[in-house]
Amino acid sequence: MDINKTIKSLQKKLYTVKLFDTAKEAADYLDSKIDGKVVGFGDSRTMIDMELYKRLSAHNEVHDPYQGKDNDEFLEIAKKTLTTEVFLTSVNAIAETGEMVNIDGTGNRVAGSLFGHEKVYFIVSTNKIKPDLQSAIDRARNVAAPKNSMKYDLPTPCVASGGEKCFDCKSPERICNALVLYLRKMNDIEDVEIVLINEEMGF
């Protein structure tokens, strides 16, 4: 894993990049930068562990679908996240060559990361860095997706196998419905910032 190479590659693709040694430092930074905004969240184990909803909702209007009490409320909140001023999420993998990879089941997380906001933050731990795009895709499919499925205890083969790998199943509960490759910063978002955390976090 070459963090410096990854940062340089991301910067060449027009992303703003900040590196923090700890999740607390990253959370403090985000808490100081996002103030008085309407904020949308995509699903992220890293963001949950950083308690970003609690911190940011103290001085921002934060819409987090996973605060919903049922699926209807989840979808209602998820739609609101698509038009917020700021959107925060993570990715399942980053290649040292600067590409990022995400897998999504419902689509709100990847949709929100692509369009409709003044600023998007990707909060990513450095354990998700892989040498190239193909190995990043492999990590997203065979490491992150099974672990995400296990988080929700879904009735899928990857969960039944203990998170061994993706089986490209036909289960109606599968979350591997879209694989998005971020090749470069999207044109109509003013700023896309990658917040790297040099700790092992998330999936």
Short mmCIF file of C-alpha atoms in Angstrom, two decimals:
data_model
loop_
_atom_site.label_atom_id
_atom_site.label_comp_id
_atom_site.label_asym_id
_atom_site.label_seq_id
_atom_site.Cartn_x
_atom_site.Cartn_y
_atom_site.Cartn_z
CA MET A 1 0.00 0.00 0.00
CA ASP A 2 1.50 3.30 -1.14
CA ILE A 3 -0.47 6.14 0.47
CA ASN A 4 1.57 8.94 -1.11
CA LYS A 5 1.15 7.50 -4.60
CA THR A 6 -2.59 7.17 -3.96
CA ILE A 7 -2.90 10.79 -2.83
CA LYS A 8 -0.99 12.07 -5.87
CA SER A 9 -3.13 9.95 -8.20
CA LEU A 10 -6.36 11.25 -6.62
CA GLN A 11 -5.16 14.84 -6.88
CA LYS A 12 -4.39 14.37 -10.58
CA LYS A 13 -8.03 13.34 -10.97
CA LEU A 14 -9.03 16.72 -9.47
CA TYR A 15 -10.01 15.52 -5.99
CA THR A 16 -9.11 17.42 -2.84
CA VAL A 17 -7.34 15.00 -0.47
CA LYS A 18 -6.72 15.24 3.27
CA LEU A 19 -4.89 12.56 5.28
CA PHE A 20 -5.41 12.04 9.03
CA ASP A 21 -3.63 9.64 11.37
CA THR A 22 -6.76 8.88 13.39
CA ALA A 23 -10.52 8.75 12.97
CA LYS A 24 -10.90 11.30 15.77
CA GLU A 25 -8.75 13.82 13.92
CA ALA A 26 -10.80 13.26 10.77
CA ALA A 27 -14.08 13.62 12.69
CA ASP A 28 -12.85 16.85 14.31
CA TYR A 29 -11.93 18.19 10.87
CA LEU A 30 -15.30 17.36 9.33
CA ASP A 31 -17.10 18.78 12.37
CA SER A 32 -15.24 22.07 11.90
CA LYS A 33 -15.71 22.28 8.11
CA ILE A 34 -19.42 21.42 7.87
CA ASP A 35 -21.50 23.97 9.73
CA GLY A 36 -25.03 25.27 9.16
CA LYS A 37 -25.52 23.04 6.12
CA VAL A 38 -28.14 20.59 4.91
CA VAL A 39 -26.27 17.30 4.90
CA GLY A 40 -27.02 13.88 3.42
CA PHE A 41 -25.45 10.58 4.49
CA GLY A 42 -24.79 7.42 2.55
CA ASP A 43 -24.35 4.13 4.39
CA SER A 44 -20.86 3.74 5.86
CA ARG A 45 -19.56 1.61 8.72
CA THR A 46 -16.65 4.04 9.02
CA MET A 47 -18.98 7.02 9.46
CA ILE A 48 -21.05 5.12 12.02
CA ASP A 49 -17.94 4.28 14.05
CA MET A 50 -16.88 7.95 13.89
CA GLU A 51 -20.32 8.97 15.27
CA LEU A 52 -20.62 11.60 12.55
CA TYR A 53 -24.43 11.73 12.69
CA LYS A 54 -24.35 12.70 16.36
CA ARG A 55 -21.61 15.27 15.85
CA LEU A 56 -22.86 16.93 12.68
CA SER A 57 -26.55 16.95 13.57
CA ALA A 58 -25.71 19.19 16.54
CA HIS A 59 -25.19 22.14 14.17
CA ASN A 60 -26.43 20.99 10.76
CA GLU A 61 -29.65 19.57 9.31
CA VAL A 62 -28.60 15.97 8.70
CA HIS A 63 -30.58 13.39 6.72
CA ASP A 64 -29.42 9.82 7.37
CA PRO A 65 -31.62 7.06 5.89
CA TYR A 66 -30.42 4.61 8.51
CA GLN A 67 -32.10 6.68 11.21
CA GLY A 68 -35.43 5.59 9.64
CA LYS A 69 -37.64 3.27 11.64
CA ASP A 70 -38.78 1.14 8.69
CA ASN A 71 -38.20 0.73 4.96
CA ASP A 72 -40.74 3.42 4.00
CA GLU A 73 -39.04 5.97 6.23
CA PHE A 74 -35.63 4.82 4.95
CA LEU A 75 -36.69 5.53 1.36
CA GLU A 76 -38.26 8.87 2.27
CA ILE A 77 -35.06 10.06 3.96
CA ALA A 78 -32.86 8.56 1.23
CA LYS A 79 -34.61 10.69 -1.38
CA LYS A 80 -33.94 13.82 0.68
CA THR A 81 -30.22 13.05 0.78
CA LEU A 82 -30.01 13.37 -3.01
CA THR A 83 -30.58 17.14 -2.97
CA THR A 84 -28.66 18.25 0.12
CA GLU A 85 -25.89 20.85 0.02
CA VAL A 86 -23.32 18.39 1.31
CA PHE A 87 -23.15 14.59 0.95
CA LEU A 88 -20.95 12.21 2.94
CA THR A 89 -20.25 8.57 2.24
CA SER A 90 -17.37 6.15 1.80
CA VAL A 91 -16.11 3.77 -0.87
CA ASN A 92 -15.38 0.06 -0.80
CA ALA A 93 -11.93 0.40 -2.36
CA ILE A 94 -9.41 2.85 -3.80
CA ALA A 95 -6.71 1.98 -6.33
CA GLU A 96 -3.27 3.51 -5.97
CA THR A 97 -3.83 4.73 -9.53
CA GLY A 98 -6.68 6.97 -8.30
CA GLU A 99 -9.85 5.09 -9.21
CA MET A 100 -12.45 4.37 -6.53
CA VAL A 101 -15.02 1.56 -6.38
CA ASN A 102 -18.43 1.27 -4.73
CA ILE A 103 -21.07 -1.47 -4.66
CA ASP A 104 -24.66 -0.62 -3.76
CA GLY A 105 -27.95 -2.44 -3.39
CA THR A 106 -30.61 0.28 -3.19
CA GLY A 107 -28.64 2.94 -5.06
CA ASN A 108 -29.05 5.95 -2.78
CA ARG A 109 -25.41 5.84 -1.67
CA VAL A 110 -23.87 5.85 -5.14
CA ALA A 111 -26.54 8.17 -6.58
CA GLY A 112 -25.85 10.75 -3.89
CA SER A 113 -22.12 10.61 -4.54
CA LEU A 114 -22.45 11.48 -8.23
CA PHE A 115 -24.73 14.50 -8.62
CA GLY A 116 -26.78 17.21 -6.95
CA HIS A 117 -24.53 18.63 -4.23
CA GLU A 118 -22.18 21.55 -3.69
CA LYS A 119 -19.67 19.27 -1.99
CA VAL A 120 -19.15 15.55 -1.55
CA TYR A 121 -16.89 13.95 1.06
CA PHE A 122 -15.65 10.38 0.74
CA ILE A 123 -14.39 9.21 4.15
CA VAL A 124 -12.09 6.26 3.56
CA SER A 125 -9.63 4.32 5.70
CA THR A 126 -6.29 3.44 4.12
CA ASN A 127 -6.85 -0.31 4.53
CA LYS A 128 -9.13 -0.01 1.48
CA ILE A 129 -6.23 0.99 -0.79
CA LYS A 130 -5.23 -1.61 -3.39
CA PRO A 131 -2.46 -1.50 -6.04
CA ASP A 132 -4.66 -1.23 -9.13
CA LEU A 133 -8.24 -0.99 -10.36
CA GLN A 134 -8.79 -4.73 -10.77
CA SER A 135 -7.66 -5.52 -7.23
CA ALA A 136 -9.84 -2.65 -5.97
CA ILE A 137 -12.87 -4.16 -7.73
CA ASP A 138 -11.99 -7.56 -6.26
CA ARG A 139 -11.86 -6.04 -2.77
CA ALA A 140 -15.23 -4.35 -3.23
CA ARG A 141 -16.89 -7.55 -4.45
CA ASN A 142 -15.24 -10.21 -2.33
CA VAL A 143 -14.40 -8.39 0.92
CA ALA A 144 -16.63 -5.35 1.40
CA ALA A 145 -19.90 -6.65 -0.06
CA PRO A 146 -19.98 -9.91 1.95
CA LYS A 147 -19.14 -8.01 5.15
CA ASN A 148 -21.87 -5.48 4.47
CA SER A 149 -24.31 -8.33 3.89
CA MET A 150 -23.26 -9.90 7.18
CA LYS A 151 -23.81 -6.57 8.95
CA TYR A 152 -27.50 -6.81 8.06
CA ASP A 153 -27.62 -10.62 8.47
CA LEU A 154 -29.05 -11.07 4.96
CA PRO A 155 -30.12 -14.50 3.71
CA THR A 156 -27.45 -14.65 1.00
CA PRO A 157 -24.76 -17.25 0.18
CA CYS A 158 -21.96 -14.88 1.15
CA VAL A 159 -23.44 -14.56 4.66
CA ALA A 160 -24.04 -18.30 4.92
CA SER A 161 -20.38 -18.90 4.03
CA GLY A 162 -19.21 -16.57 6.78
CA GLY A 163 -18.32 -13.74 4.39
CA GLU A 164 -15.95 -15.90 2.36
CA LYS A 165 -16.60 -14.19 -1.01
CA CYS A 166 -19.26 -12.95 -3.41
CA PHE A 167 -21.17 -15.78 -5.08
CA ASP A 168 -22.91 -13.50 -7.61
CA CYS A 169 -26.16 -14.89 -6.20
CA LYS A 170 -29.73 -14.39 -7.37
CA SER A 171 -31.09 -13.70 -3.90
CA PRO A 172 -33.69 -10.91 -3.76
CA GLU A 173 -31.79 -9.65 -0.70
CA ARG A 174 -28.44 -9.25 -2.47
CA ILE A 175 -26.75 -5.87 -2.19
CA CYS A 176 -24.44 -6.26 -5.22
CA ASN A 177 -26.81 -4.59 -7.68
CA ALA A 178 -24.61 -1.74 -8.92
CA LEU A 179 -20.86 -1.44 -9.18
CA VAL A 180 -19.69 2.14 -9.73
CA LEU A 181 -16.19 3.11 -10.83
CA TYR A 182 -15.19 6.67 -10.02
CA LEU A 183 -12.62 7.43 -12.71
CA ARG A 184 -12.33 11.17 -12.02
CA LYS A 185 -14.14 13.99 -10.18
CA MET A 186 -17.65 14.56 -11.51
CA ASN A 187 -17.96 17.78 -13.53
CA ASP A 188 -20.85 19.54 -11.82
CA ILE A 189 -19.87 19.07 -8.18
CA GLU A 190 -17.81 22.04 -7.09
CA ASP A 191 -15.56 20.09 -4.74
CA VAL A 192 -15.13 16.39 -4.03
CA GLU A 193 -12.88 15.72 -1.06
CA ILE A 194 -11.32 12.42 -0.08
CA VAL A 195 -10.75 12.22 3.68
CA LEU A 196 -8.21 9.45 4.21
CA ILE A 197 -7.80 7.93 7.68
CA ASN A 198 -4.63 5.97 8.38
CA GLU A 199 -6.38 3.41 10.56
CA GLU A 200 -8.09 0.14 9.74
CA MET A 201 -11.81 0.88 9.65
CA GLY A 202 -15.01 -0.12 7.90
CA PHE A 203 -15.43 -2.76 5.23
#
